[in-house]
PDB file of C-alpha atoms in Angstrom:
ATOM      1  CA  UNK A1186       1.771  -2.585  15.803  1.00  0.00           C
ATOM      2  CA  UNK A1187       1.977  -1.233  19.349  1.00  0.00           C
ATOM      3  CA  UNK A1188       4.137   1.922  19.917  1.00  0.00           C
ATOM      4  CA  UNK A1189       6.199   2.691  22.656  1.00  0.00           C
ATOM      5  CA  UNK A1190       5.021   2.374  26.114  1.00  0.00           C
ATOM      6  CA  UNK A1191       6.036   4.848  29.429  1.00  0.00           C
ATOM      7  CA  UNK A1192       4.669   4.638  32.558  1.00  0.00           C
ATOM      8  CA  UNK A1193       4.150   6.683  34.966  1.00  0.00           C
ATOM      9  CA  UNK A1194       2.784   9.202  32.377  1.00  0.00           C
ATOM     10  CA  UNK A1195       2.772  11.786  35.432  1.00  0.00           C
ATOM     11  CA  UNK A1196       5.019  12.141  38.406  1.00  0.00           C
ATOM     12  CA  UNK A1197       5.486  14.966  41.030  1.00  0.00           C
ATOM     13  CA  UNK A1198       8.298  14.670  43.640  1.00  0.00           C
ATOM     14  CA  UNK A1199       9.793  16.610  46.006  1.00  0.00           C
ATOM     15  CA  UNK A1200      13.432  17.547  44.908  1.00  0.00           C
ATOM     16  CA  UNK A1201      16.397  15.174  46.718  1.00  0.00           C
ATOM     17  CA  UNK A1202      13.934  12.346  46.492  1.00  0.00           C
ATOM     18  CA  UNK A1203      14.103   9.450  43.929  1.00  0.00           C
ATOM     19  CA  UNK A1204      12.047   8.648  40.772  1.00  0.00           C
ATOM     20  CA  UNK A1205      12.423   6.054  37.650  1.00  0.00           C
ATOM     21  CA  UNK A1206      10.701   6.188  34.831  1.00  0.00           C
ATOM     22  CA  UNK A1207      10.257   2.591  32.590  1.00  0.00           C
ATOM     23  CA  UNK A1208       9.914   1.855  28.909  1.00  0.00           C
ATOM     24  CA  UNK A1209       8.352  -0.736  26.851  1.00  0.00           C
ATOM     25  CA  UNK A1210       9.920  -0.357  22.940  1.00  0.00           C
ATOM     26  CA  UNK A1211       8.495  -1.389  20.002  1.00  0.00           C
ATOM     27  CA  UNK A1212       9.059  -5.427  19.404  1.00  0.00           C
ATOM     28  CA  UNK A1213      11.934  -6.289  17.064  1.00  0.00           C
ATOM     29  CA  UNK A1214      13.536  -2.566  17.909  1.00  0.00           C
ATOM     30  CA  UNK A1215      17.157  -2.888  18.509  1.00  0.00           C
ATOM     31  CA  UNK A1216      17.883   0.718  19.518  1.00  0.00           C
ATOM     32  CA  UNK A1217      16.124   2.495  22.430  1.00  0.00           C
ATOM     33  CA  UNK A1218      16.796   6.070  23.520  1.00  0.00           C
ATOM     34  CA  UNK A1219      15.839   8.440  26.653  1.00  0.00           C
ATOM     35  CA  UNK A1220      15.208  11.831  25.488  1.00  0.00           C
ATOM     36  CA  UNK A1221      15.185  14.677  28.235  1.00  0.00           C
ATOM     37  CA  UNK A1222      12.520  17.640  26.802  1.00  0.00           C
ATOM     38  CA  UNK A1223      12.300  20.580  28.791  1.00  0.00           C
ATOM     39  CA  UNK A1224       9.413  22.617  28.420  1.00  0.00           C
ATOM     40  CA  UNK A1225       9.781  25.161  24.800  1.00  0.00           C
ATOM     41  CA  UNK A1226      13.117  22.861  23.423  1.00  0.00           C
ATOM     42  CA  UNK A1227      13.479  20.442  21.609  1.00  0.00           C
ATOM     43  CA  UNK A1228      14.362  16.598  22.719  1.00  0.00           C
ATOM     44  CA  UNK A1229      18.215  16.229  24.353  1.00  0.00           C
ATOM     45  CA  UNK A1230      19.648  12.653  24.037  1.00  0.00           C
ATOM     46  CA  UNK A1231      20.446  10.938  27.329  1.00  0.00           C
ATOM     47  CA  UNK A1232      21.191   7.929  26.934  1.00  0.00           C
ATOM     48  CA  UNK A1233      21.441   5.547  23.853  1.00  0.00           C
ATOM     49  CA  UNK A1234      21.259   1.719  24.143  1.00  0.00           C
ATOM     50  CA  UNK A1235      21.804  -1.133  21.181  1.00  0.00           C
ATOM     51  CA  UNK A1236      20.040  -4.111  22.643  1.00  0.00           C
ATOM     52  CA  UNK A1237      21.570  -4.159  26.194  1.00  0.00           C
ATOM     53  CA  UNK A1238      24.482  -1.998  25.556  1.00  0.00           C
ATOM     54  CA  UNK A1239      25.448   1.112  25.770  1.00  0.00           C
ATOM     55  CA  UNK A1240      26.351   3.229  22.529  1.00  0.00           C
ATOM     56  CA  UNK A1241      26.111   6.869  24.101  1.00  0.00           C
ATOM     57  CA  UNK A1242      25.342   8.075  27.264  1.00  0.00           C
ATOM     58  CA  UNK A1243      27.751  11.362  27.084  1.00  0.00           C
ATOM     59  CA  UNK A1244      24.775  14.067  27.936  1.00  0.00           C
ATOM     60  CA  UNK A1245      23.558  11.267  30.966  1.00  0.00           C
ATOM     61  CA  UNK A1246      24.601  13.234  34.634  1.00  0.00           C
ATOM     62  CA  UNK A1247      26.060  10.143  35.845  1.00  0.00           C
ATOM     63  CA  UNK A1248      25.986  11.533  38.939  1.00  0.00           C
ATOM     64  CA  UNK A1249      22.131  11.388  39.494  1.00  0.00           C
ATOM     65  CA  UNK A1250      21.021   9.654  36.503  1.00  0.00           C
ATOM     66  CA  UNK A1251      21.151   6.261  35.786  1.00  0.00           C
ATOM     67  CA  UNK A1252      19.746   4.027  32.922  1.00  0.00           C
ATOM     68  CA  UNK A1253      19.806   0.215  32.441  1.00  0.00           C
ATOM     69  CA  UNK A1254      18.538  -2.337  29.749  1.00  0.00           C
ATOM     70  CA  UNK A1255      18.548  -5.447  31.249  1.00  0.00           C
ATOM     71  CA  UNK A1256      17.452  -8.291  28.678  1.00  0.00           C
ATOM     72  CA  UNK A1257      17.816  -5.344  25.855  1.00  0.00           C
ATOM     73  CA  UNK A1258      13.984  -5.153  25.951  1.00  0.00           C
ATOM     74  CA  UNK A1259      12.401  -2.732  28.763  1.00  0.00           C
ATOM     75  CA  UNK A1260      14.765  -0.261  30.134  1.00  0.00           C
ATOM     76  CA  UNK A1261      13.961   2.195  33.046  1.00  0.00           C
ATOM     77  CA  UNK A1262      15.510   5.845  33.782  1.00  0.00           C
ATOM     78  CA  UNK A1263      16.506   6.890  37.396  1.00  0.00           C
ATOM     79  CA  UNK A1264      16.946   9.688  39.301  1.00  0.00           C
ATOM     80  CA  UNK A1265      18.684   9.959  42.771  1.00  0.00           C
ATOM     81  CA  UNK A1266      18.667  12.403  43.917  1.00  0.00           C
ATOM     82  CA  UNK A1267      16.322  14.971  41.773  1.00  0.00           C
ATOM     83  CA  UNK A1268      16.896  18.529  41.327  1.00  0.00           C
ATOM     84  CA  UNK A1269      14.619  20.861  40.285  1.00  0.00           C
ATOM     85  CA  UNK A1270      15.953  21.456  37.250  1.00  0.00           C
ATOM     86  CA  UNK A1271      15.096  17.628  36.436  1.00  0.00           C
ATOM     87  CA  UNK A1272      11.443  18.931  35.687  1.00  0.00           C
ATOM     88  CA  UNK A1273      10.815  18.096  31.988  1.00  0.00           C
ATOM     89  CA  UNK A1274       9.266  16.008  30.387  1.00  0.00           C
ATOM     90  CA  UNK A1275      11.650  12.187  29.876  1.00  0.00           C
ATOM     91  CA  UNK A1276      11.043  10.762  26.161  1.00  0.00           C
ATOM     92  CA  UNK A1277      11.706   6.776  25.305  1.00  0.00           C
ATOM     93  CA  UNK A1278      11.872   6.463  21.721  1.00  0.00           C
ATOM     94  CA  UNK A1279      13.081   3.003  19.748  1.00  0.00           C
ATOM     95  CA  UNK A1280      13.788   2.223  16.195  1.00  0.00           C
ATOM     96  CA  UNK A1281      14.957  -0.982  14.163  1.00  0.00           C
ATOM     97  CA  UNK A1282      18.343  -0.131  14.592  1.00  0.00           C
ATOM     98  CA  UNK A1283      20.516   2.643  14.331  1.00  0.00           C
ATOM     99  CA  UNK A1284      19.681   5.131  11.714  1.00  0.00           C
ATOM    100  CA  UNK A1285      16.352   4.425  11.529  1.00  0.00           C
ATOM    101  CA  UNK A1286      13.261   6.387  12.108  1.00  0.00           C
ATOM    102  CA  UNK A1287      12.931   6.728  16.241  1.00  0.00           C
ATOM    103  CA  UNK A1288       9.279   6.391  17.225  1.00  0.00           C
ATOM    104  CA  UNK A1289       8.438   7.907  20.541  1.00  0.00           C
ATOM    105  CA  UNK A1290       6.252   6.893  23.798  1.00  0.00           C
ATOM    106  CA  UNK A1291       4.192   9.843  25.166  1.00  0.00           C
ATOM    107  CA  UNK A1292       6.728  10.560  27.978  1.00  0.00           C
ATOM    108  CA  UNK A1293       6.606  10.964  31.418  1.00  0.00           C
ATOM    109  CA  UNK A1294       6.153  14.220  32.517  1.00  0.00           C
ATOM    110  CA  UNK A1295       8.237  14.967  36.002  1.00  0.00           C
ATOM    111  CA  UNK A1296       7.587  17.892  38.339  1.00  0.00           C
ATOM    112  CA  UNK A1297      10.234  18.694  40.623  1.00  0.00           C
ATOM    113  CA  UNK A1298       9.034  20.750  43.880  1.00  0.00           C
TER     114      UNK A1298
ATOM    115  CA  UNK B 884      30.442  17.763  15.602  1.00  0.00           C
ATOM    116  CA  UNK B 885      27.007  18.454  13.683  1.00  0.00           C
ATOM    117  CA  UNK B 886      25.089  21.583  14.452  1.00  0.00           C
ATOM    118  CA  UNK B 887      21.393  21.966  13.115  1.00  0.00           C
ATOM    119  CA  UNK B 888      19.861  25.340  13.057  1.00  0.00           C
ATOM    120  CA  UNK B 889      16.096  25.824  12.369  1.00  0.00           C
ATOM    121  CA  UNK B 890      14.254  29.118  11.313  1.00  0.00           C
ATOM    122  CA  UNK B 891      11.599  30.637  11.951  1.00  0.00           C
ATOM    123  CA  UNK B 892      11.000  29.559  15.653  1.00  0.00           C
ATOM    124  CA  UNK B 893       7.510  30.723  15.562  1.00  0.00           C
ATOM    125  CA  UNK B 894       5.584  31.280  11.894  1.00  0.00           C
ATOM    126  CA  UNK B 895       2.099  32.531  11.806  1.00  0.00           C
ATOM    127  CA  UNK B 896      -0.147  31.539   8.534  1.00  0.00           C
ATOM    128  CA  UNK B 897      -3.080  32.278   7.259  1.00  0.00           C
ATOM    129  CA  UNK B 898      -5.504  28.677   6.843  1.00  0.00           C
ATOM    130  CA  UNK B 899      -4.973  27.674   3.374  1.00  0.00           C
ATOM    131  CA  UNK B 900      -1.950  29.320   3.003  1.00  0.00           C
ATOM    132  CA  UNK B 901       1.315  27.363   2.231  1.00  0.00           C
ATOM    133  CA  UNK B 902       4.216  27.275   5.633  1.00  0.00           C
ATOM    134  CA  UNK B 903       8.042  26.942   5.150  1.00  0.00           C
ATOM    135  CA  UNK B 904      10.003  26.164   7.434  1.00  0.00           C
ATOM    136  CA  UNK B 905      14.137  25.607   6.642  1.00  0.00           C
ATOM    137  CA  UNK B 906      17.162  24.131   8.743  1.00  0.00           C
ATOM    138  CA  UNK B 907      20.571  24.176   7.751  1.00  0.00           C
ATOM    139  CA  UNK B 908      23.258  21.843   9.080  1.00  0.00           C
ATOM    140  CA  UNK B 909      26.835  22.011   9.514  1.00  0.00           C
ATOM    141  CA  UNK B 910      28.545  18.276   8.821  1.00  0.00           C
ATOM    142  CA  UNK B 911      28.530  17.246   4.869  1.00  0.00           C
ATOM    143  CA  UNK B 912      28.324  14.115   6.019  1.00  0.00           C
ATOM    144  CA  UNK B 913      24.750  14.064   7.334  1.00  0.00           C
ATOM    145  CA  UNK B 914      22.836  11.510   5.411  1.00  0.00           C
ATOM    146  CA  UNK B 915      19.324  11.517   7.032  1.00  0.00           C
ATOM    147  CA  UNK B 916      16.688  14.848   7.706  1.00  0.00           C
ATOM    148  CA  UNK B 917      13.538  13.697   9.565  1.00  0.00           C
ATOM    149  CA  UNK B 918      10.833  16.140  10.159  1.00  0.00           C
ATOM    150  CA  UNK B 919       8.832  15.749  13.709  1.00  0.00           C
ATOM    151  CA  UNK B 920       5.511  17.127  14.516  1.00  0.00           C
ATOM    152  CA  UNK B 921       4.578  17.609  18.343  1.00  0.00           C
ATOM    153  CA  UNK B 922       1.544  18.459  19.105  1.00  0.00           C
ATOM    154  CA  UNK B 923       0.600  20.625  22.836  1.00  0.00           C
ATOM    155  CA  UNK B 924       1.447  18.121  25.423  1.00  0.00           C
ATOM    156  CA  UNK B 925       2.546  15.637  22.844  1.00  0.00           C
ATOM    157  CA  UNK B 926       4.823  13.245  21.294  1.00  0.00           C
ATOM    158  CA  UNK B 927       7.170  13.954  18.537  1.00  0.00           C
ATOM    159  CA  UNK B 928       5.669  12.311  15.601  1.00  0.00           C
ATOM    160  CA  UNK B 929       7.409  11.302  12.463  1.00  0.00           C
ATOM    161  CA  UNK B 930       5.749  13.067   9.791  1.00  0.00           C
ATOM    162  CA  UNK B 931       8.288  13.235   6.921  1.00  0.00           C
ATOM    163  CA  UNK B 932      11.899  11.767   5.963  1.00  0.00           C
ATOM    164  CA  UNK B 933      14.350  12.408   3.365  1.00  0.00           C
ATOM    165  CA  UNK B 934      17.929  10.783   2.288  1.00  0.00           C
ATOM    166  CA  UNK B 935      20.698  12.571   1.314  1.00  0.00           C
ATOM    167  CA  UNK B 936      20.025  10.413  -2.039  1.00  0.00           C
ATOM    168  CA  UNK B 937      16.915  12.297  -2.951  1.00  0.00           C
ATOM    169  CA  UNK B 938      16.562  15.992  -3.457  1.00  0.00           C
ATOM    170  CA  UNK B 939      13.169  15.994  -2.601  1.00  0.00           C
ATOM    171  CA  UNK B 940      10.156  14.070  -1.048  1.00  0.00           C
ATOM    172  CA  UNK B 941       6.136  14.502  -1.269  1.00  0.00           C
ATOM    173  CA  UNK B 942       3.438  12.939   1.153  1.00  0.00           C
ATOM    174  CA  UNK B 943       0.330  14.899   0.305  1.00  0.00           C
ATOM    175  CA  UNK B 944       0.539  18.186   1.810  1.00  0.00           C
ATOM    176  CA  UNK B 945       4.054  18.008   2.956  1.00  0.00           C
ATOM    177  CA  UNK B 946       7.168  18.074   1.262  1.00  0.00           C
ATOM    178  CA  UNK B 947      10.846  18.131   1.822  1.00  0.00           C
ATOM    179  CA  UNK B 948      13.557  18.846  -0.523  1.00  0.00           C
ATOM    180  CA  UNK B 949      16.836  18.832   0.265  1.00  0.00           C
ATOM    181  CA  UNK B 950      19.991  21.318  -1.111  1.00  0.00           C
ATOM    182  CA  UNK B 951      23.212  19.304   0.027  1.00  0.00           C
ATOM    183  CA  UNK B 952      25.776  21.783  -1.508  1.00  0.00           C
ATOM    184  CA  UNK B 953      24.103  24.806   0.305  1.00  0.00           C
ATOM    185  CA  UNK B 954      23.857  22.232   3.299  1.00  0.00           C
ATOM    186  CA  UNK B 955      20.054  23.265   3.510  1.00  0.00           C
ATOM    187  CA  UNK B 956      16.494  21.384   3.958  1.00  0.00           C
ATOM    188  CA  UNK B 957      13.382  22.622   4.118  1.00  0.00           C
ATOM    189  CA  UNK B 958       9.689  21.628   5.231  1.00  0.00           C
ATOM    190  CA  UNK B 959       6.955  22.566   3.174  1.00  0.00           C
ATOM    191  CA  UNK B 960       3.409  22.428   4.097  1.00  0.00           C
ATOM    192  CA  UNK B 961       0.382  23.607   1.354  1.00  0.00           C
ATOM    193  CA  UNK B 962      -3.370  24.212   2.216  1.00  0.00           C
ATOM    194  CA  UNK B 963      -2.488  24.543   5.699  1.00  0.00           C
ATOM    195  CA  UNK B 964      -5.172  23.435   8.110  1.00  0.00           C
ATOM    196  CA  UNK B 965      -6.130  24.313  12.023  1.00  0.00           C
ATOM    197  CA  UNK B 966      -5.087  20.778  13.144  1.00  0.00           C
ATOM    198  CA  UNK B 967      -1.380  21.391  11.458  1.00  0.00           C
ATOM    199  CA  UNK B 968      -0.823  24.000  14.404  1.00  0.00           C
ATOM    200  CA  UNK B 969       2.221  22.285  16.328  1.00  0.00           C
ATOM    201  CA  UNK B 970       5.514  22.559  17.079  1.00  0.00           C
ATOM    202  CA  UNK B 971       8.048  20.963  14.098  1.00  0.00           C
ATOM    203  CA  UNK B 972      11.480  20.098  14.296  1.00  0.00           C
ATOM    204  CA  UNK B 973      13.813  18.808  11.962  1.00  0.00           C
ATOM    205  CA  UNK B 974      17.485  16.997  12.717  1.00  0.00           C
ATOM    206  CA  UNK B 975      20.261  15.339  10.854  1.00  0.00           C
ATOM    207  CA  UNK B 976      22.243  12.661  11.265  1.00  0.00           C
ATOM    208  CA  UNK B 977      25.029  10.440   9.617  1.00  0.00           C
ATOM    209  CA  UNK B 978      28.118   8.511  10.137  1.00  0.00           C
ATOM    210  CA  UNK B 979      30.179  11.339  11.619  1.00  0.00           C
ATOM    211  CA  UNK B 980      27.273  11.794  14.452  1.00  0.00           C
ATOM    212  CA  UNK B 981      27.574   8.145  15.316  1.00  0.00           C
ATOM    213  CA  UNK B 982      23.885   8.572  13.456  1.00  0.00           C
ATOM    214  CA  UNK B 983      22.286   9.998  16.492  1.00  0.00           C
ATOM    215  CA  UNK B 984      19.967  12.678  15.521  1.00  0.00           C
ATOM    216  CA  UNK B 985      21.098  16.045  15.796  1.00  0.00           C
ATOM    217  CA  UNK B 986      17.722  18.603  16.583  1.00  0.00           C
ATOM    218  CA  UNK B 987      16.989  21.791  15.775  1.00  0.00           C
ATOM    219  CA  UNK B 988      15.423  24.269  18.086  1.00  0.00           C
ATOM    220  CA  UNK B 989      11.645  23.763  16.974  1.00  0.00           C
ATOM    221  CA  UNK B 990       8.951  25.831  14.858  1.00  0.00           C
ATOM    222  CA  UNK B 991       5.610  26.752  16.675  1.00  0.00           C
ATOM    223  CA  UNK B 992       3.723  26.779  13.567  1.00  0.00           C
ATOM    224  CA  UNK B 993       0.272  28.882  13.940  1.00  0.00           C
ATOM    225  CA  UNK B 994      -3.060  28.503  11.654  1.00  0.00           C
ATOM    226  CA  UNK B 995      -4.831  31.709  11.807  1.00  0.00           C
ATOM    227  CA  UNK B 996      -8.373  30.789  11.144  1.00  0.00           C
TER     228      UNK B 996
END
């Protein structure tokens, strides 16, 4: 079975510029999530999508952030305009369906300058 | 809302020694306590799972058991090895949460060889 997929799996921008991240889930996986880790804590839901809707996007900064699921397959993260403070690593993880064990991509890791 | 707090954040253990690490959880409603391993630059990495069904849960070196009335669970690893050096979390979720997962603040988990 293939696991998640994230690309780039390294970015560095300079803050007030744009970046999006993208995510391939698991096939058959219903529920995809964006997980925000900053270095030394532990993952912080973003955004949570059930096929190509939106279930919880509460902790999302709407006013920078942006997340879409076109298809409710691939889904891709943006950020416009970055802050430093955006430097973390971004986590995709997808599982059957809600409740059920998340398995995770190996992130993105963003460097905000 | 649910609140998951995780102790010790860092434990230092001898190889072959046994490591326990314990999270307690507010919301009685909580149904589900995953255990992640993340390893230095990393994914999180389902290692263990329990229920709220089950008191307890083997897989080899690892266990879980699970106190619902004291609102408890804990991770247990025996014969620890160099290559179980990583950072663990644990969460909980259920109906109340919407069954997102809930994390707690991470273990760094060190094998002194």
């Amino acid at each position: 079975e293939a696991g998640v997929a994230q690309s780039p799996r390294y970015k560095i921008i300079e803050k007030r510029q744009s970046v999006a991240f993208w995510c391939n889930p698991i096939s058959g996986h219903a529920t995809l999530y964006w997980y925000q880790q900053i270095l030394g804590q532990g993952p912080k839901l973003l955004i949570q999508f059930q096929n190509n809707g939106v279930v919880d996007d509460s902790q999302l900064p709407k006013d920078r952030f942006s997340a879409e699921r076109l298809k409710g397959v691939d889904s891709t993260l943006k950020i416009q305009p970055a802050k430093l403070e955006d430097s973390a690593v971004y986590l995709c993880a997808s599982s059957l369906e809600t409740g059920s064990p998340l398995h995770f991509g190996n992130g993105t890791r963003l460097t905000v300058t | 809302g649910e609140n998951v707090e995780q102790h010790p954040s860092t434990l230092s253990v001898q190889e072959g020694d046994s490591a326990v690490i314990k999270c307690t959880y507010s919301d009685s409603a909580s149904n589900y306590f995953p255990w992640y391993k993340q390893e230095l630059g990393k994914r999180p990495q389902l290692i263990i799972d329990i229920r709220s069904n089950v008191g307890e849960k083997k897989d080899q070196r690892i266990a879980v058991t699970l106190n619902k009335t004291a609102k408890h669970f804990s991770l247990h690893i025996t014969e620890t090895q160099p290559e179980d050096s990583a950072v663990y979390f644990c969460a909980a979720s259920g109906r109340d949460s919407n069954y997102q997962l809930i994390w707690g603040a991470g273990t760094k988990l060190i094998i002194k060889p």
